[in-house]
Coordinates of C-alpha atoms and ligand atoms in Angstrom, one line a residue:
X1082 CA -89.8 100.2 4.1
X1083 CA -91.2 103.6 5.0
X1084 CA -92.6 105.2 2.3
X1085 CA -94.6 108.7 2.2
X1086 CA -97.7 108.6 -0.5
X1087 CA -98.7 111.7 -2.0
X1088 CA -102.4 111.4 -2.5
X1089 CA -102.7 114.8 -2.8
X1090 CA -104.9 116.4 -5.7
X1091 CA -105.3 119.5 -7.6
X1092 CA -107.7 121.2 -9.2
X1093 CA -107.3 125.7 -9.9
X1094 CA -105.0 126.6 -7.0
X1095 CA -106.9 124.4 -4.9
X1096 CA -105.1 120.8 -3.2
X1097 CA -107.3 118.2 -1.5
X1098 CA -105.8 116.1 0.0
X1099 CA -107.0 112.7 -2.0
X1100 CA -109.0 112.5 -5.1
X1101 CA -112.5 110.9 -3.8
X1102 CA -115.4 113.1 -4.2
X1103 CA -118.8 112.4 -3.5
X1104 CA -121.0 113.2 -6.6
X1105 CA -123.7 116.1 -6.7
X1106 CA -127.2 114.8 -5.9
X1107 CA -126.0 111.4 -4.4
X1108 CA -125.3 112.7 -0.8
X1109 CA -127.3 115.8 -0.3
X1110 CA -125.6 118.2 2.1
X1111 CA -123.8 115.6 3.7
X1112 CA -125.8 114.8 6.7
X1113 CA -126.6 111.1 6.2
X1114 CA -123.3 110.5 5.0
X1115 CA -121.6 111.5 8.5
X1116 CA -123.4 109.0 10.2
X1117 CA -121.4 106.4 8.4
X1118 CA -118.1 108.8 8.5
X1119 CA -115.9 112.1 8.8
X1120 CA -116.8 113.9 6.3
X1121 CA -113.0 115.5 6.2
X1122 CA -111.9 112.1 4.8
X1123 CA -113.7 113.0 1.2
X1124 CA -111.3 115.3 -0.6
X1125 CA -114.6 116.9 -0.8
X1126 CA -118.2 116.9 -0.7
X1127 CA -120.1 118.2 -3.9
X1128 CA -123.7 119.5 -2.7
X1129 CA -126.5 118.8 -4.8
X1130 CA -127.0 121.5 -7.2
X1131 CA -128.5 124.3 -5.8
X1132 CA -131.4 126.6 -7.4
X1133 CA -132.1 130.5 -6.9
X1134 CA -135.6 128.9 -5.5
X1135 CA -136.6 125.9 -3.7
X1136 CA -137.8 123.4 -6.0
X1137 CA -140.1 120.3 -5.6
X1138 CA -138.8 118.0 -8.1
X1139 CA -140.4 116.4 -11.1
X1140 CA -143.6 114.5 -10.5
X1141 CA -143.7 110.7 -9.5
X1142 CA -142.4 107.6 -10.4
X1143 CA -139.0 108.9 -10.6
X1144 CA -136.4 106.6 -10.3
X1145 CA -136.5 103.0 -12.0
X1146 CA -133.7 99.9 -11.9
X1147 CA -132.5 98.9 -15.1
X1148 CA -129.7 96.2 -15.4
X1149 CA -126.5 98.1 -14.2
X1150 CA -127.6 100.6 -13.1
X1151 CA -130.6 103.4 -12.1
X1152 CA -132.7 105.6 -14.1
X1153 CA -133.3 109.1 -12.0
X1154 CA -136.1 112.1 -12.8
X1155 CA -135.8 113.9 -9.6
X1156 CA -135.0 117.4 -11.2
X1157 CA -133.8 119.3 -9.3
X1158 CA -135.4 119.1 -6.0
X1159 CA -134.0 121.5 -2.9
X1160 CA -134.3 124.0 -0.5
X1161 CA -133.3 127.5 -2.8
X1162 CA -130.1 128.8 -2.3
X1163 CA -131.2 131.2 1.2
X1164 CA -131.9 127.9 3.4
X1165 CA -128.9 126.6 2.0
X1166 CA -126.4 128.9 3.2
X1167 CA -128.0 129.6 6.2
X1168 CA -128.2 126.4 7.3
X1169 CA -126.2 123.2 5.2
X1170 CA -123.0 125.3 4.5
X1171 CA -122.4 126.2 8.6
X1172 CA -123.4 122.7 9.1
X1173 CA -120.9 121.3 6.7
X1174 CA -117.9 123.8 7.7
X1175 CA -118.5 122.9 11.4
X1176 CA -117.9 119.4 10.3
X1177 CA -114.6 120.3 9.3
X1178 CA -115.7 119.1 5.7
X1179 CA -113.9 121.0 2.2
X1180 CA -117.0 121.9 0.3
X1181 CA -118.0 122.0 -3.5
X1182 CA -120.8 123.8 -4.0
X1183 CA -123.0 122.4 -6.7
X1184 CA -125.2 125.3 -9.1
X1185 CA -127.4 124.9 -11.5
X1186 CA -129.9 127.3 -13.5
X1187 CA -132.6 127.6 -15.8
X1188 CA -131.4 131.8 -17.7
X1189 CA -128.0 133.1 -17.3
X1190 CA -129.4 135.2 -15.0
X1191 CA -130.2 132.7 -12.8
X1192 CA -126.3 131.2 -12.7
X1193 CA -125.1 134.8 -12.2
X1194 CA -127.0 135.7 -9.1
X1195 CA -126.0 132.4 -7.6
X1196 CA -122.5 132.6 -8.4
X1197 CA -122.9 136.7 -6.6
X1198 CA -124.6 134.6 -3.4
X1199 CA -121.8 132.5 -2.8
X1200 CA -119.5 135.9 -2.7
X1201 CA -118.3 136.5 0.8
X1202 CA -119.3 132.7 2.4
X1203 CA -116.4 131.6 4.3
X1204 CA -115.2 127.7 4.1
X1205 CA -115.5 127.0 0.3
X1206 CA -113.4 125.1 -2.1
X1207 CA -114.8 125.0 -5.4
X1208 CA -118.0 125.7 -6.9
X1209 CA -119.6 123.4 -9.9
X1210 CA -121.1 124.8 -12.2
X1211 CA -124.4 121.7 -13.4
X1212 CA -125.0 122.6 -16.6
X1213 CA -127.2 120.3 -17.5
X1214 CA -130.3 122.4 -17.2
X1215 CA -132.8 123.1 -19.4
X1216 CA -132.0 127.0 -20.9
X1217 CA -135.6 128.3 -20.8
X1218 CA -134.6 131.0 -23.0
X1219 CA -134.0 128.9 -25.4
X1220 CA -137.4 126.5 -25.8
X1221 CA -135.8 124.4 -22.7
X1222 CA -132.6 123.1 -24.9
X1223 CA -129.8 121.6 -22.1
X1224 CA -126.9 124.5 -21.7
X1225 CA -124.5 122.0 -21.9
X1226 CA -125.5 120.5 -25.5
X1227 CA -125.0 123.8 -27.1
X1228 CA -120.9 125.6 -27.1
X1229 CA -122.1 128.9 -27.3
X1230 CA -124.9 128.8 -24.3
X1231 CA -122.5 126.9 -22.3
X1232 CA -119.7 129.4 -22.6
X1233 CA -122.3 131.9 -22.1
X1234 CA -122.6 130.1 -18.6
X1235 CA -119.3 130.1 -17.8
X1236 CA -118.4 133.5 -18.5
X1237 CA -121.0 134.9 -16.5
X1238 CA -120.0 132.7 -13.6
X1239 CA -116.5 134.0 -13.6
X1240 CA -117.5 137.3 -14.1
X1241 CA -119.9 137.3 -11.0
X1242 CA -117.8 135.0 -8.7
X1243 CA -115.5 136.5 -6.3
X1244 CA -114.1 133.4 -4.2
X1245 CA -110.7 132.5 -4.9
X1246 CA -111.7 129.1 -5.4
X1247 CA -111.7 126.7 -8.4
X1248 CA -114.9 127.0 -11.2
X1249 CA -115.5 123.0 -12.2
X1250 CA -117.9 122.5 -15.0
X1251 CA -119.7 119.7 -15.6
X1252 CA -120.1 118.1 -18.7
X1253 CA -123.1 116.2 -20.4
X1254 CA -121.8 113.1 -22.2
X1255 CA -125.4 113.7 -24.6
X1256 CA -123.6 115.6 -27.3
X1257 CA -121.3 114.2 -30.6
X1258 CA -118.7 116.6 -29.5
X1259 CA -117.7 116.5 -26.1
X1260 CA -114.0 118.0 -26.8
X1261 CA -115.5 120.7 -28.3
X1262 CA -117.8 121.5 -25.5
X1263 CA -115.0 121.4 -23.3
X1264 CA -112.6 123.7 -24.9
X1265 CA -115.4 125.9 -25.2
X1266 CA -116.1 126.0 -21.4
X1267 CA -112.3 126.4 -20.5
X1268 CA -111.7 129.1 -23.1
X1269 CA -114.5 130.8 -20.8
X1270 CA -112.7 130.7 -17.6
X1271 CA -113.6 127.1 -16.2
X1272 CA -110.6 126.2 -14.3
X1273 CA -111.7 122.2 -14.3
X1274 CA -114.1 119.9 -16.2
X1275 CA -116.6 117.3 -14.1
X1276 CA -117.7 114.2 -16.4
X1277 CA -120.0 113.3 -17.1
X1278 CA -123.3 113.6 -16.4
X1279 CA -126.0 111.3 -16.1
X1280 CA -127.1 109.9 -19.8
X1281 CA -130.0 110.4 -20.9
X1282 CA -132.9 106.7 -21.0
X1283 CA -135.8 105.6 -21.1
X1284 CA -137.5 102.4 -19.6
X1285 CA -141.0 101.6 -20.6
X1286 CA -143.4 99.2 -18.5
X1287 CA -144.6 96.8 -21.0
X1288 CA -147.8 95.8 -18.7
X1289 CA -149.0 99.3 -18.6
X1290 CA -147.6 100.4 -22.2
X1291 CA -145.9 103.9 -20.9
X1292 CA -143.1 105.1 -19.2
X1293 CA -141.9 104.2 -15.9
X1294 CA -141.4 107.6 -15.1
X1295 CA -143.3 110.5 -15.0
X1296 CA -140.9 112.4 -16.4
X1297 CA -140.9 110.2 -19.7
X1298 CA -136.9 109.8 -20.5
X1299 CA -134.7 109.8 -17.3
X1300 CA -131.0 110.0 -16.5
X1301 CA -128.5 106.8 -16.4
X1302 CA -126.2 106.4 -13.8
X1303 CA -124.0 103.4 -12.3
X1304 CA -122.0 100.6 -13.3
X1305 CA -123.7 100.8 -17.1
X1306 CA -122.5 104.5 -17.9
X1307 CA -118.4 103.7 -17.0
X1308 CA -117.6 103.2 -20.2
X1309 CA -118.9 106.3 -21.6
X1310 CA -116.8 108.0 -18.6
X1311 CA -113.5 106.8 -19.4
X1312 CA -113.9 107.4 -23.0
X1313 CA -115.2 111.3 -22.6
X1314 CA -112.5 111.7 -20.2
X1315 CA -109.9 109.7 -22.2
X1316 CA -111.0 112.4 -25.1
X1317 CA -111.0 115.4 -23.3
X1318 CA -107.9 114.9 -21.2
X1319 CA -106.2 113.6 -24.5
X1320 CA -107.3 117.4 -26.5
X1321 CA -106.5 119.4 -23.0
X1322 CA -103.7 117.6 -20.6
X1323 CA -103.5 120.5 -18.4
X1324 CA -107.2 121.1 -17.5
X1325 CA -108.2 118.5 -14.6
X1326 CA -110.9 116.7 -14.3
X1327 CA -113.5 115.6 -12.0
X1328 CA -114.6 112.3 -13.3
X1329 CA -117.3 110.1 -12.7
X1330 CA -119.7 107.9 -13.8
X1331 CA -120.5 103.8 -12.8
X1332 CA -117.4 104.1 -9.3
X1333 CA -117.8 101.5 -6.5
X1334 CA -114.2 100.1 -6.7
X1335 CA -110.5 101.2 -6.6
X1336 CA -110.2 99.6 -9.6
X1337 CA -113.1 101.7 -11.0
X1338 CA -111.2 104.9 -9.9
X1339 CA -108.1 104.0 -11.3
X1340 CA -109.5 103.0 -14.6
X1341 CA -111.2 107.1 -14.8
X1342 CA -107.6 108.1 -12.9
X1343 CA -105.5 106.6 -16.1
X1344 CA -108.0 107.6 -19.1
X1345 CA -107.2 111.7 -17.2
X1346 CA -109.3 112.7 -14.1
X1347 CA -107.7 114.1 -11.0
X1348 CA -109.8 113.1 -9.2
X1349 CA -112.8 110.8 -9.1
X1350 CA -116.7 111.1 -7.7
X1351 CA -118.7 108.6 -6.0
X1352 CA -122.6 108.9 -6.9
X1353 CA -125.2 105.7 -7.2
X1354 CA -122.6 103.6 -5.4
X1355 CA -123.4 105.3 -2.4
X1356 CA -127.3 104.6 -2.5
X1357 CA -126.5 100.8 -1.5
X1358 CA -123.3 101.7 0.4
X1359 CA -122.9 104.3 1.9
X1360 CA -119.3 104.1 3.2
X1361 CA -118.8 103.5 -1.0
X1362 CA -116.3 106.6 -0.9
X1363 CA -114.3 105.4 1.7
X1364 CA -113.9 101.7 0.3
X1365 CA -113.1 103.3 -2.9
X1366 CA -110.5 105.7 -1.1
X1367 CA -108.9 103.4 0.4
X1368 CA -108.9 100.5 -2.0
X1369 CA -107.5 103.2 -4.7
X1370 CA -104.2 104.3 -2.7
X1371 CA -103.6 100.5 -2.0
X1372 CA -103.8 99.7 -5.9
X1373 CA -101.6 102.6 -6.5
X1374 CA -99.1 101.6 -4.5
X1375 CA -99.2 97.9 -5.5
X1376 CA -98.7 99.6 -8.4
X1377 CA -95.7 101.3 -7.9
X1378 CA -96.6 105.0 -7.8
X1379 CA -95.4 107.0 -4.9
X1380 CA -97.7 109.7 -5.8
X1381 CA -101.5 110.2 -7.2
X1382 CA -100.3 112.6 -9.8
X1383 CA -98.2 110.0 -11.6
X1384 CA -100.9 108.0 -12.5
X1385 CA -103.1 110.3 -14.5
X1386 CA -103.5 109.9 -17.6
X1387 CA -101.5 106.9 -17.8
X1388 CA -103.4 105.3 -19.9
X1389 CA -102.5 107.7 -22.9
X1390 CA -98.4 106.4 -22.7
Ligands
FMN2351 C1 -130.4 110.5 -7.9 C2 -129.4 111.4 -8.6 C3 -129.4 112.8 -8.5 C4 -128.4 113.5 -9.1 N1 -128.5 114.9 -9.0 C5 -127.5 115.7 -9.6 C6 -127.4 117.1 -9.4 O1 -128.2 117.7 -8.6 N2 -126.5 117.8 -10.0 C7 -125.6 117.2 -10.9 O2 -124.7 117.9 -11.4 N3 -125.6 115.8 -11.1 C8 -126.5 115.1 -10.4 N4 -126.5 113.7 -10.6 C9 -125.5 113.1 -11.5 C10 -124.3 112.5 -10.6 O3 -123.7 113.6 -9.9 C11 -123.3 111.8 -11.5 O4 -122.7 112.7 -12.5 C12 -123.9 110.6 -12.3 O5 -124.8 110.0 -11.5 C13 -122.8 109.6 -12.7 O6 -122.1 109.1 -11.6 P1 -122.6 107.7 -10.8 O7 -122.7 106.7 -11.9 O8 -121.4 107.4 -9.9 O9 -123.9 108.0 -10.1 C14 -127.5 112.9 -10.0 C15 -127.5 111.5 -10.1 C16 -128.4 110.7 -9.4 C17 -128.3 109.2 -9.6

């Protein structure tokens, strides 16, 4: 039997052509990544977020193992947003590769002016907008924990951006009400949600009676965070059917995908995974279509949401 599968994705006026993502701040610009393959297999690759300046990161340690999965307090470490459209964006359009461009601020300001840089810059496909940044106007709280400062976000993204490109926030899973967050952020002008964020730990050393990190708490990623995902997808996507989502969260199976793919999300990023395999995306790509057709769908689009009958 010959059958056609539509992998294809959506997300604004935007199609990818399959749902595997890599996640912001797992793979960088992309370069190590192509080593181990295209990079226009990815539906597409989210950058880490980018800052107005360059940044150093948080002081070390700043990563510890737990159990299932890794605690992180890199900050936001990068080049600034100059170096990084003068040098990783040409890079990653010669490559052929659809790119998301990852932003994150510390005032409004800060989001506006880079939302005005990326106006103009050839070979984008999305822009997400990390806001889970401390708001130093407001005694360092996280945007995204507060509905009115992340709306405040979002509109002055979309009122500074010009490319005709999808705006995909992303979500922090630290807050009671995640549904309201989100309908906050699409009533702004967000034309997708990202979930989740990394959740917010803590490991202490009990030989040296402090932290392991520098940075005190730290954010939780991998195979312990999943279930948090598919439930703050499986909410959100059950209050707002029509906005898609980027999910991710704990993803280094097919099976993991297609659990995210049936609570709602469109389409599905690969983060820690990728720290101890780096061809995670593509295992996951490819183990996700074969699932879906052992499953009977001829198409991706079928299959979200399925979980919700
Ligand atoms: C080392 C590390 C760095 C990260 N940096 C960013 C970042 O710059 N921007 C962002 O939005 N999320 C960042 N994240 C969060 C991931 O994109 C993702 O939302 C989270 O790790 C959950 O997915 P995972 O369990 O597959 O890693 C980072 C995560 C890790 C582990």
């Amino acid at each position: 039997m010959n059958s056609t599968f539509d992998f294809r994705t959506r997300f604004g006026n935007r199609y990818f052509p399959n749902p595997i993502f890599t996640a912001s701040g797992c793979a960088g610009s992309g370069k190590e990544l192509s080593n181990f393959f295209d990079l226009k297999e990815l539906g597409a690759l989210v950058t880490k977020s980018i800052a107005v300046r360059p940044r150093s990161g948080r002081a070390t340690p700043r990563m510890a193992e737990t159990p299932s999965g890794m605690l992180n307090s890199i900050g936001l470490q990068g080049p600034g947003i100059d170096q990084f459209l003068e040098v990783d964006i040409p890079w990653l359009v010669s490559k052929g590769a659809r790119i998301v461009v990852s932003i994150s601020g510390e005032t409004i300001e800060e989001y506006a002016s880079l939302a005005r840089r990326l106006r103009g810059i050839e070979g984008l496909s999305g822009v997400e907008v990390n806001i889970s940044c401390p708001n130093v106007e407001n005694r360092g709280q996280v945007f995204a924990c507060d509905p009115l400062a992340s709306r405040a976000v979002v509109e002055s993204v979309r009122r500074n951006m010009a490319g005709d490109y999808p705006m995909i926030v992303k979500l922090s899973p630290d807050v009671t009400d995640i549904v309201g967050i989100a309908r906050e952020v699409v009533s702004a002008g967000a034309d997708g949600l990202a979930l989740i964020n990394t959740v917010l730990g803590m490991v202490i050393d009990i030989d040296g009676k402090r932290p392991k990190l520098a940075g005190i708490t730290g954010g939780l990623s991998g195979p312990a965070i999943r279930p948090i995902a598919v439930r703050a997808i499986y909410q959100v996507h059950g209050a707002l059917p029509n906005v898609p989502i980027l999910g991710m969260g704990g993803v280094s199976s097919g099976r993991d995908a297609l659990e995210l793919i049936y609570a709602g999300a469109s389409g599905v990023s690969i983060g820690t995974a990728t720290f101890g395999n780096p061809n995670a995306a593509m295992t996951v790509k490819n183990e996700l279509e074969n699932l879906l057709k052992e499953h009977g769908f001829r198409d991706l689009e079928s299959a979200i949401g399925a979980a919700h009958g």
